[in-house]
Amino acid sequence: MAYHTKTNGEKHFPIMCAESIDAVSYVYQPVICASTKETLYFEQLARFEGARDDDRRTQTIIEWLEVTGDIIGLDIHSFDVAIVALLENDDINIGVNISGATLSKKEACAEIIARLKDAAAICPRLYVEVTETHAISNMLYAAEFASALDGLGMQMVVDDFGEGNSTGLYLSVLYPALVKLRMKSGQAVTPELLEKAALARTYGAALVVEGLESQEDILRFPKTLVDFYQDYHVGRPAELKQWRLRKSRPALRLVSNA
């Protein structure tokens, strides 16, 4: 099944996949600085025709692609789209998701690095988020990939730390600049969540709190343990052109921990 996507209505990048969905497109969600309310970067999120505006359905499709191995094609394609978006918009940063299944394949890692080297100018504005739904089966490949990204000026991000397969091992291998923690809206901050935050801090990572749906959620989390926020309360996913109509991001930049 051929998938097609576009960043501005003109560019198409076909990939092959077993899932019978007509098309994949992308929306973007900001990661916001807790102290200044500035946007650090926009996370690029896949949306499938027939599952748009349905996060659970989208996640089910992605997990199925991880099972079939087709996630590699989607991940490579996502990097292609992000590269084009960054080339077309020189005043934003973008975060791209990558599956542990893709990181476990040496050839896939090499293909992504090759594409990034061909567009080296945009690399300092690219954040790479390792997702939690599929385990990294070869940590050597993952470590080499992280090192190559650092050499190109990119930042690693560990998504949903402590959930699924995202464990402390990811921190010790990837040395991410950012670690995301998922908070349950309307609930008190748990000791477990605070332990995750403290562990991430020991690796020098900045913290992003997800799951926020109200100002009360923001106030529940200790200010000393959060650097950035992300979720519907601070910015719902939208097409990149919609964000471009709003104020462009100030120049924020994290220092690599590697």
GROMACS .gro file of N, CA and C in nm, residues 112-245:
model
  402
  112ILE      N    1   1.945   0.672   0.765
  112ILE     CA    2   1.901   0.798   0.823
  112ILE      C    3   2.019   0.895   0.838
  113ILE      N    4   2.131   0.844   0.888
  113ILE     CA    5   2.249   0.929   0.905
  113ILE      C    6   2.295   0.985   0.770
  114ALA      N    7   2.292   0.902   0.666
  114ALA     CA    8   2.333   0.948   0.534
  114ALA      C    9   2.244   1.063   0.485
  115ARG      N   10   2.115   1.051   0.508
  115ARG     CA   11   2.023   1.156   0.466
  115ARG      C   12   2.048   1.285   0.544
  116LEU      N   13   2.077   1.269   0.671
  116LEU     CA   14   2.104   1.387   0.755
  116LEU      C   15   2.234   1.455   0.716
  117LYS      N   16   2.334   1.377   0.682
  117LYS     CA   17   2.461   1.435   0.639
  117LYS      C   18   2.444   1.516   0.511
  118ASP      N   19   2.352   1.473   0.426
  118ASP     CA   20   2.326   1.546   0.302
  118ASP      C   21   2.255   1.679   0.328
  119ALA      N   22   2.200   1.693   0.449
  119ALA     CA   23   2.131   1.818   0.486
  119ALA      C   24   2.187   1.867   0.619
  120ALA      N   25   2.319   1.870   0.629
  120ALA     CA   26   2.385   1.897   0.757
  120ALA      C   27   2.349   2.033   0.816
  121ALA      N   28   2.314   2.128   0.732
  121ALA     CA   29   2.285   2.262   0.781
  121ALA      C   30   2.165   2.267   0.874
  122ILE      N   31   2.069   2.174   0.856
  122ILE     CA   32   1.948   2.177   0.939
  122ILE      C   33   1.963   2.094   1.066
  123CYS      N   34   2.069   2.015   1.076
  123CYS     CA   35   2.082   1.920   1.187
  123CYS      C   36   2.077   1.983   1.326
  124PRO      N   37   2.138   2.099   1.350
  124PRO     CA   38   2.130   2.159   1.484
  124PRO      C   39   1.988   2.199   1.524
  125ARG      N   40   1.895   2.198   1.428
  125ARG     CA   41   1.757   2.232   1.460
  125ARG      C   42   1.666   2.111   1.465
  126LEU      N   43   1.727   1.991   1.472
  126LEU     CA   44   1.650   1.867   1.472
  126LEU      C   45   1.668   1.792   1.604
  127TYR      N   46   1.557   1.752   1.664
  127TYR     CA   47   1.555   1.672   1.785
  127TYR      C   48   1.502   1.533   1.749
  128VAL      N   49   1.563   1.428   1.801
  128VAL     CA   50   1.525   1.292   1.766
  128VAL      C   51   1.471   1.222   1.889
  129GLU      N   52   1.342   1.188   1.887
  129GLU     CA   53   1.273   1.129   2.001
  129GLU      C   54   1.263   0.977   1.986
  130VAL      N   55   1.320   0.906   2.082
  130VAL     CA   56   1.312   0.760   2.084
  130VAL      C   57   1.186   0.719   2.158
  131THR      N   58   1.096   0.649   2.090
  131THR     CA   59   0.969   0.611   2.149
  131THR      C   60   0.982   0.484   2.233
  132GLU      N   61   0.877   0.454   2.309
  132GLU     CA   62   0.886   0.350   2.411
  132GLU      C   63   0.816   0.219   2.376
  133THR      N   64   0.743   0.214   2.264
  133THR     CA   65   0.657   0.098   2.240
  133THR      C   66   0.730  -0.026   2.189
  134HIS      N   67   0.851  -0.009   2.139
  134HIS     CA   68   0.928  -0.125   2.090
  134HIS      C   69   1.069  -0.119   2.149
  135ALA      N   70   1.114  -0.230   2.204
  135ALA     CA   71   1.247  -0.233   2.268
  135ALA      C   72   1.358  -0.221   2.164
  136ILE      N   73   1.466  -0.156   2.204
  136ILE     CA   74   1.587  -0.154   2.123
  136ILE      C   75   1.660  -0.285   2.148
  137SER      N   76   1.671  -0.369   2.046
  137SER     CA   77   1.730  -0.501   2.064
  137SER      C   78   1.881  -0.500   2.051
  138ASN      N   79   1.937  -0.395   1.991
  138ASN     CA   80   2.082  -0.385   1.976
  138ASN      C   81   2.126  -0.247   2.024
  139MET      N   82   2.170  -0.241   2.147
  139MET     CA   83   2.208  -0.113   2.206
  139MET      C   84   2.335  -0.056   2.143
  140LEU      N   85   2.419  -0.142   2.084
  140LEU     CA   86   2.540  -0.094   2.017
  140LEU      C   87   2.503  -0.005   1.899
  141TYR      N   88   2.408  -0.051   1.816
  141TYR     CA   89   2.364   0.029   1.703
  141TYR      C   90   2.304   0.161   1.752
  142ALA      N   91   2.225   0.153   1.860
  142ALA     CA   92   2.161   0.273   1.914
  142ALA      C   93   2.265   0.372   1.964
  143ALA      N   94   2.368   0.322   2.031
  143ALA     CA   95   2.474   0.409   2.083
  143ALA      C   96   2.551   0.474   1.969
  144GLU      N   97   2.580   0.398   1.864
  144GLU     CA   98   2.650   0.453   1.748
  144GLU      C   99   2.565   0.559   1.679
  145PHE      N  100   2.436   0.534   1.672
  145PHE     CA  101   2.344   0.630   1.612
  145PHE      C  102   2.341   0.760   1.692
  146ALA      N  103   2.329   0.747   1.824
  146ALA     CA  104   2.327   0.865   1.911
  146ALA      C  105   2.456   0.945   1.898
  147SER      N  106   2.570   0.875   1.889
  147SER     CA  107   2.699   0.942   1.874
  147SER      C  108   2.706   1.017   1.742
  148ALA      N  109   2.654   0.955   1.635
  148ALA     CA  110   2.655   1.019   1.503
  148ALA      C  111   2.567   1.144   1.503
  149LEU      N  112   2.452   1.135   1.570
  149LEU     CA  113   2.364   1.251   1.579
  149LEU      C  114   2.433   1.365   1.653
  150ASP      N  115   2.499   1.333   1.763
  150ASP     CA  116   2.569   1.435   1.840
  150ASP      C  117   2.677   1.501   1.755
  151GLY      N  118   2.744   1.423   1.673
  151GLY     CA  119   2.847   1.477   1.586
  151GLY      C  120   2.792   1.574   1.482
  152LEU      N  121   2.665   1.558   1.449
  152LEU     CA  122   2.600   1.647   1.353
  152LEU      C  123   2.529   1.764   1.420
  153GLY      N  124   2.535   1.767   1.553
  153GLY     CA  125   2.476   1.878   1.627
  153GLY      C  126   2.333   1.859   1.669
  154MET      N  127   2.281   1.735   1.660
  154MET     CA  128   2.142   1.708   1.697
  154MET      C  129   2.130   1.669   1.843
  155GLN      N  130   2.006   1.673   1.894
  155GLN     CA  131   1.978   1.638   2.032
  155GLN      C  132   1.891   1.512   2.037
  156MET      N  133   1.922   1.423   2.132
  156MET     CA  134   1.842   1.304   2.154
  156MET      C  135   1.738   1.332   2.262
  157VAL      N  136   1.621   1.270   2.247
  157VAL     CA  137   1.512   1.283   2.343
  157VAL      C  138   1.459   1.144   2.374
  158VAL      N  139   1.439   1.111   2.501
  158VAL     CA  140   1.376   0.985   2.541
  158VAL      C  141   1.231   1.015   2.573
  159ASP      N  142   1.140   0.954   2.498
  159ASP     CA  143   0.998   0.979   2.514
  159ASP      C  144   0.938   0.886   2.619
  160ASP      N  145   0.841   0.938   2.695
  160ASP     CA  146   0.766   0.859   2.794
  160ASP      C  147   0.857   0.773   2.880
  161PHE      N  148   0.956   0.836   2.942
  161PHE     CA  149   1.052   0.764   3.025
  161PHE      C  150   0.980   0.690   3.138
  162GLY      N  151   1.019   0.562   3.156
  162GLY     CA  152   0.958   0.479   3.258
  162GLY      C  153   0.835   0.404   3.211
  163GLU      N  154   0.790   0.432   3.087
  163GLU     CA  155   0.675   0.362   3.029
  163GLU      C  156   0.726   0.264   2.924
  164GLY      N  157   0.653   0.155   2.906
  164GLY     CA  158   0.689   0.059   2.803
  164GLY      C  159   0.833   0.012   2.815
  165ASN      N  160   0.908   0.026   2.707
  165ASN     CA  161   1.047  -0.019   2.705
  165ASN      C  162   1.147   0.091   2.736
  166SER      N  163   1.097   0.210   2.769
  166SER     CA  164   1.185   0.323   2.796
  166SER      C  165   1.233   0.318   2.941
  167THR      N  166   1.351   0.262   2.962
  167THR     CA  167   1.404   0.240   3.096
  167THR      C  168   1.533   0.320   3.118
  168GLY      N  169   1.589   0.303   3.236
  168GLY     CA  170   1.714   0.370   3.268
  168GLY      C  171   1.826   0.333   3.173
  169LEU      N  172   1.818   0.216   3.111
  169LEU     CA  173   1.920   0.176   3.015
  169LEU      C  174   1.925   0.274   2.897
  170TYR      N  175   1.809   0.326   2.858
  170TYR     CA  176   1.806   0.424   2.749
  170TYR      C  177   1.887   0.548   2.785
  171LEU      N  178   1.881   0.588   2.911
  171LEU     CA  179   1.955   0.706   2.954
  171LEU      C  180   2.105   0.681   2.948
  172SER      N  181   2.147   0.563   2.992
  172SER     CA  182   2.290   0.534   2.997
  172SER      C  183   2.351   0.511   2.859
  173VAL      N  184   2.269   0.470   2.763
  173VAL     CA  185   2.319   0.443   2.627
  173VAL      C  186   2.307   0.567   2.538
  174LEU      N  187   2.195   0.638   2.548
  174LEU     CA  188   2.167   0.748   2.456
  174LEU      C  189   2.212   0.884   2.508
  175TYR      N  190   2.225   0.898   2.640
  175TYR     CA  191   2.258   1.027   2.702
  175TYR      C  192   2.176   1.141   2.640
  176PRO      N  193   2.044   1.136   2.658
  176PRO     CA  194   1.957   1.236   2.593
  176PRO      C  195   1.970   1.374   2.655
  177ALA      N  196   1.946   1.474   2.574
  177ALA     CA  197   1.942   1.612   2.623
  177ALA      C  198   1.809   1.640   2.692
  178LEU      N  199   1.705   1.567   2.650
  178LEU     CA  200   1.571   1.583   2.705
  178LEU      C  201   1.511   1.449   2.741
  179VAL      N  202   1.436   1.444   2.849
  179VAL     CA  203   1.361   1.325   2.889
  179VAL      C  204   1.217   1.367   2.913
  180LYS      N  205   1.123   1.294   2.853
  180LYS     CA  206   0.981   1.325   2.869
  180LYS      C  207   0.918   1.235   2.976
  181LEU      N  208   0.839   1.297   3.062
  181LEU     CA  209   0.767   1.226   3.167
  181LEU      C  210   0.618   1.247   3.145
  182ARG      N  211   0.541   1.137   3.152
  182ARG     CA  212   0.396   1.149   3.131
  182ARG      C  213   0.325   1.157   3.265
  183MET      N  214   0.247   1.263   3.280
  183MET     CA  215   0.169   1.287   3.401
  183MET      C  216   0.021   1.263   3.369
  184LYS      N  217  -0.053   1.204   3.461
  184LYS     CA  218  -0.195   1.181   3.442
  184LYS      C  219  -0.274   1.304   3.486
  185SER      N  220  -0.351   1.358   3.394
  185SER     CA  221  -0.425   1.480   3.423
  185SER      C  222  -0.521   1.461   3.539
  186GLY      N  223  -0.525   1.562   3.625
  186GLY     CA  224  -0.617   1.560   3.737
  186GLY      C  225  -0.571   1.480   3.857
  187GLN      N  226  -0.454   1.418   3.847
  187GLN     CA  227  -0.403   1.336   3.957
  187GLN      C  228  -0.279   1.400   4.018
  188ALA      N  229  -0.256   1.369   4.144
  188ALA     CA  230  -0.139   1.421   4.214
  188ALA      C  231  -0.012   1.359   4.158
  189VAL      N  232   0.097   1.432   4.171
  189VAL     CA  233   0.228   1.379   4.129
  189VAL      C  234   0.266   1.265   4.222
  190THR      N  235   0.300   1.150   4.164
  190THR     CA  236   0.331   1.030   4.243
  190THR      C  237   0.479   1.025   4.278
  191PRO      N  238   0.515   0.955   4.386
  191PRO     CA  239   0.657   0.934   4.418
  191PRO      C  240   0.733   0.868   4.304
  192GLU      N  241   0.666   0.779   4.231
  192GLU     CA  242   0.729   0.711   4.117
  192GLU      C  243   0.770   0.811   4.010
  193LEU      N  244   0.682   0.907   3.982
  193LEU     CA  245   0.713   1.008   3.881
  193LEU      C  246   0.829   1.096   3.925
  194LEU      N  247   0.832   1.128   4.053
  194LEU     CA  248   0.942   1.209   4.106
  194LEU      C  249   1.074   1.133   4.100
  195GLU      N  250   1.070   1.002   4.121
  195GLU     CA  251   1.191   0.919   4.111
  195GLU      C  252   1.242   0.918   3.967
  196LYS      N  253   1.152   0.909   3.872
  196LYS     CA  254   1.192   0.912   3.731
  196LYS      C  255   1.259   1.046   3.698
  197ALA      N  256   1.199   1.154   3.748
  197ALA     CA  257   1.255   1.286   3.723
  197ALA      C  258   1.394   1.298   3.783
  198ALA      N  259   1.411   1.249   3.905
  198ALA     CA  260   1.542   1.257   3.971
  198ALA      C  261   1.647   1.176   3.896
  199LEU      N  262   1.608   1.058   3.846
  199LEU     CA  263   1.702   0.974   3.771
  199LEU      C  264   1.745   1.043   3.643
  200ALA      N  265   1.650   1.101   3.573
  200ALA     CA  266   1.683   1.172   3.448
  200ALA      C  267   1.779   1.287   3.476
  201ARG      N  268   1.758   1.354   3.587
  201ARG     CA  269   1.845   1.465   3.624
  201ARG      C  270   1.990   1.419   3.646
  202THR      N  271   2.007   1.297   3.699
  202THR     CA  272   2.144   1.249   3.723
  202THR      C  273   2.222   1.234   3.594
  203TYR      N  274   2.152   1.221   3.481
  203TYR     CA  275   2.218   1.211   3.351
  203TYR      C  276   2.227   1.347   3.282
  204GLY      N  277   2.190   1.452   3.354
  204GLY     CA  278   2.202   1.586   3.300
  204GLY      C  279   2.095   1.625   3.201
  205ALA      N  280   1.985   1.549   3.198
  205ALA     CA  281   1.879   1.576   3.100
  205ALA      C  282   1.782   1.682   3.151
  206ALA      N  283   1.734   1.765   3.060
  206ALA     CA  284   1.624   1.855   3.090
  206ALA      C  285   1.495   1.774   3.086
  207LEU      N  286   1.393   1.819   3.158
  207LEU     CA  287   1.269   1.742   3.172
  207LEU      C  288   1.153   1.809   3.100
  208VAL      N  289   1.077   1.726   3.029
  208VAL     CA  290   0.954   1.769   2.964
  208VAL      C  291   0.838   1.692   3.028
  209VAL      N  292   0.738   1.762   3.080
  209VAL     CA  293   0.622   1.697   3.139
  209VAL      C  294   0.509   1.698   3.037
  210GLU      N  295   0.456   1.578   3.009
  210GLU     CA  296   0.343   1.561   2.917
  210GLU      C  297   0.217   1.525   2.996
  211GLY      N  298   0.102   1.531   2.930
  211GLY     CA  299  -0.023   1.491   2.993
  211GLY      C  300  -0.098   1.605   3.059
  212LEU      N  301  -0.058   1.727   3.029
  212LEU     CA  302  -0.119   1.843   3.093
  212LEU      C  303  -0.246   1.885   3.020
  213GLU      N  304  -0.354   1.901   3.093
  213GLU     CA  305  -0.480   1.942   3.032
  213GLU      C  306  -0.540   2.065   3.100
  214SER      N  307  -0.470   2.117   3.199
  214SER     CA  308  -0.521   2.235   3.269
  214SER      C  309  -0.407   2.307   3.339
  215GLN      N  310  -0.433   2.430   3.381
  215GLN     CA  311  -0.334   2.505   3.458
  215GLN      C  312  -0.309   2.437   3.592
  216GLU      N  313  -0.413   2.371   3.646
  216GLU     CA  314  -0.397   2.299   3.772
  216GLU      C  315  -0.296   2.186   3.759
  217ASP      N  316  -0.295   2.118   3.645
  217ASP     CA  317  -0.197   2.012   3.620
  217ASP      C  318  -0.055   2.068   3.624
  218ILE      N  319  -0.038   2.183   3.564
  218ILE     CA  320   0.094   2.246   3.562
  218ILE      C  321   0.140   2.279   3.704
  219LEU      N  322   0.050   2.331   3.783
  219LEU     CA  323   0.085   2.373   3.919
  219LEU      C  324   0.115   2.256   4.010
  220ARG      N  325   0.064   2.137   3.977
  220ARG     CA  326   0.088   2.020   4.063
  220ARG      C  327   0.233   1.974   4.059
  221PHE      N  328   0.299   1.993   3.947
  221PHE     CA  329   0.435   1.941   3.932
  221PHE      C  330   0.535   2.041   3.989
  222PRO      N  331   0.630   1.995   4.073
  222PRO     CA  332   0.730   2.087   4.131
  222PRO      C  333   0.806   2.163   4.023
  223LYS      N  334   0.809   2.295   4.035
  223LYS     CA  335   0.874   2.377   3.933
  223LYS      C  336   1.022   2.346   3.918
  224THR      N  337   1.084   2.299   4.026
  224THR     CA  338   1.227   2.269   4.020
  224THR      C  339   1.256   2.142   3.940
  225LEU      N  340   1.151   2.065   3.909
  225LEU     CA  341   1.171   1.939   3.837
  225LEU      C  342   1.109   1.940   3.698
  226VAL      N  343   1.085   2.057   3.645
  226VAL     CA  344   1.032   2.062   3.508
  226VAL      C  345   1.094   2.181   3.435
  227ASP      N  346   1.137   2.155   3.314
  227ASP     CA  347   1.195   2.259   3.230
  227ASP      C  348   1.102   2.296   3.114
  228PHE      N  349   1.029   2.195   3.064
  228PHE     CA  350   0.941   2.217   2.950
  228PHE      C  351   0.809   2.143   2.971
  229TYR      N  352   0.706   2.190   2.903
  229TYR     CA  353   0.575   2.127   2.903
  229TYR      C  354   0.536   2.090   2.761
  230GLN      N  355   0.451   1.987   2.750
  230GLN     CA  356   0.394   1.955   2.620
  230GLN      C  357   0.261   1.884   2.641
  231ASP      N  358   0.158   1.932   2.580
  231ASP     CA  359   0.029   1.865   2.570
  231ASP      C  360  -0.079   1.964   2.535
  232TYR      N  361  -0.204   1.920   2.540
  232TYR     CA  362  -0.313   1.998   2.484
  232TYR      C  363  -0.331   2.133   2.552
  233HIS      N  364  -0.299   2.142   2.680
  233HIS     CA  365  -0.320   2.270   2.749
  233HIS      C  366  -0.226   2.378   2.696
  234VAL      N  367  -0.107   2.341   2.655
  234VAL     CA  368  -0.010   2.439   2.607
  234VAL      C  369   0.001   2.442   2.455
  235GLY      N  370  -0.065   2.350   2.385
  235GLY     CA  371  -0.062   2.352   2.240
  235GLY      C  372  -0.109   2.221   2.180
  236ARG      N  373  -0.221   2.224   2.110
  236ARG     CA  374  -0.273   2.104   2.045
  236ARG      C  375  -0.200   2.082   1.912
  237PRO      N  376  -0.186   1.956   1.868
  237PRO     CA  377  -0.122   1.930   1.739
  237PRO      C  378  -0.196   2.000   1.625
  238ALA      N  379  -0.120   2.058   1.535
  238ALA     CA  380  -0.178   2.130   1.421
  238ALA      C  381  -0.081   2.122   1.304
  239GLU      N  382  -0.131   2.152   1.184
  239GLU     CA  383  -0.043   2.156   1.068
  239GLU      C  384   0.061   2.265   1.086
  240LEU      N  385   0.176   2.242   1.027
  240LEU     CA  386   0.286   2.337   1.045
  240LEU      C  387   0.249   2.476   0.994
  241LYS      N  388   0.173   2.482   0.887
  241LYS     CA  389   0.136   2.613   0.832
  241LYS      C  390   0.052   2.693   0.931
  242GLN      N  391  -0.024   2.625   1.017
  242GLN     CA  392  -0.101   2.696   1.118
  242GLN      C  393  -0.011   2.758   1.224
  243TRP      N  394   0.095   2.683   1.262
  243TRP     CA  395   0.190   2.739   1.357
  243TRP      C  396   0.269   2.854   1.296
  244ARG      N  397   0.291   2.850   1.164
  244ARG     CA  398   0.368   2.955   1.099
  244ARG      C  399   0.293   3.088   1.101
  245LEU      N  400   0.161   3.080   1.115
  245LEU     CA  401   0.083   3.202   1.122
  245LEU      C  402   0.095   3.269   1.258
   0.00000   0.00000   0.00000
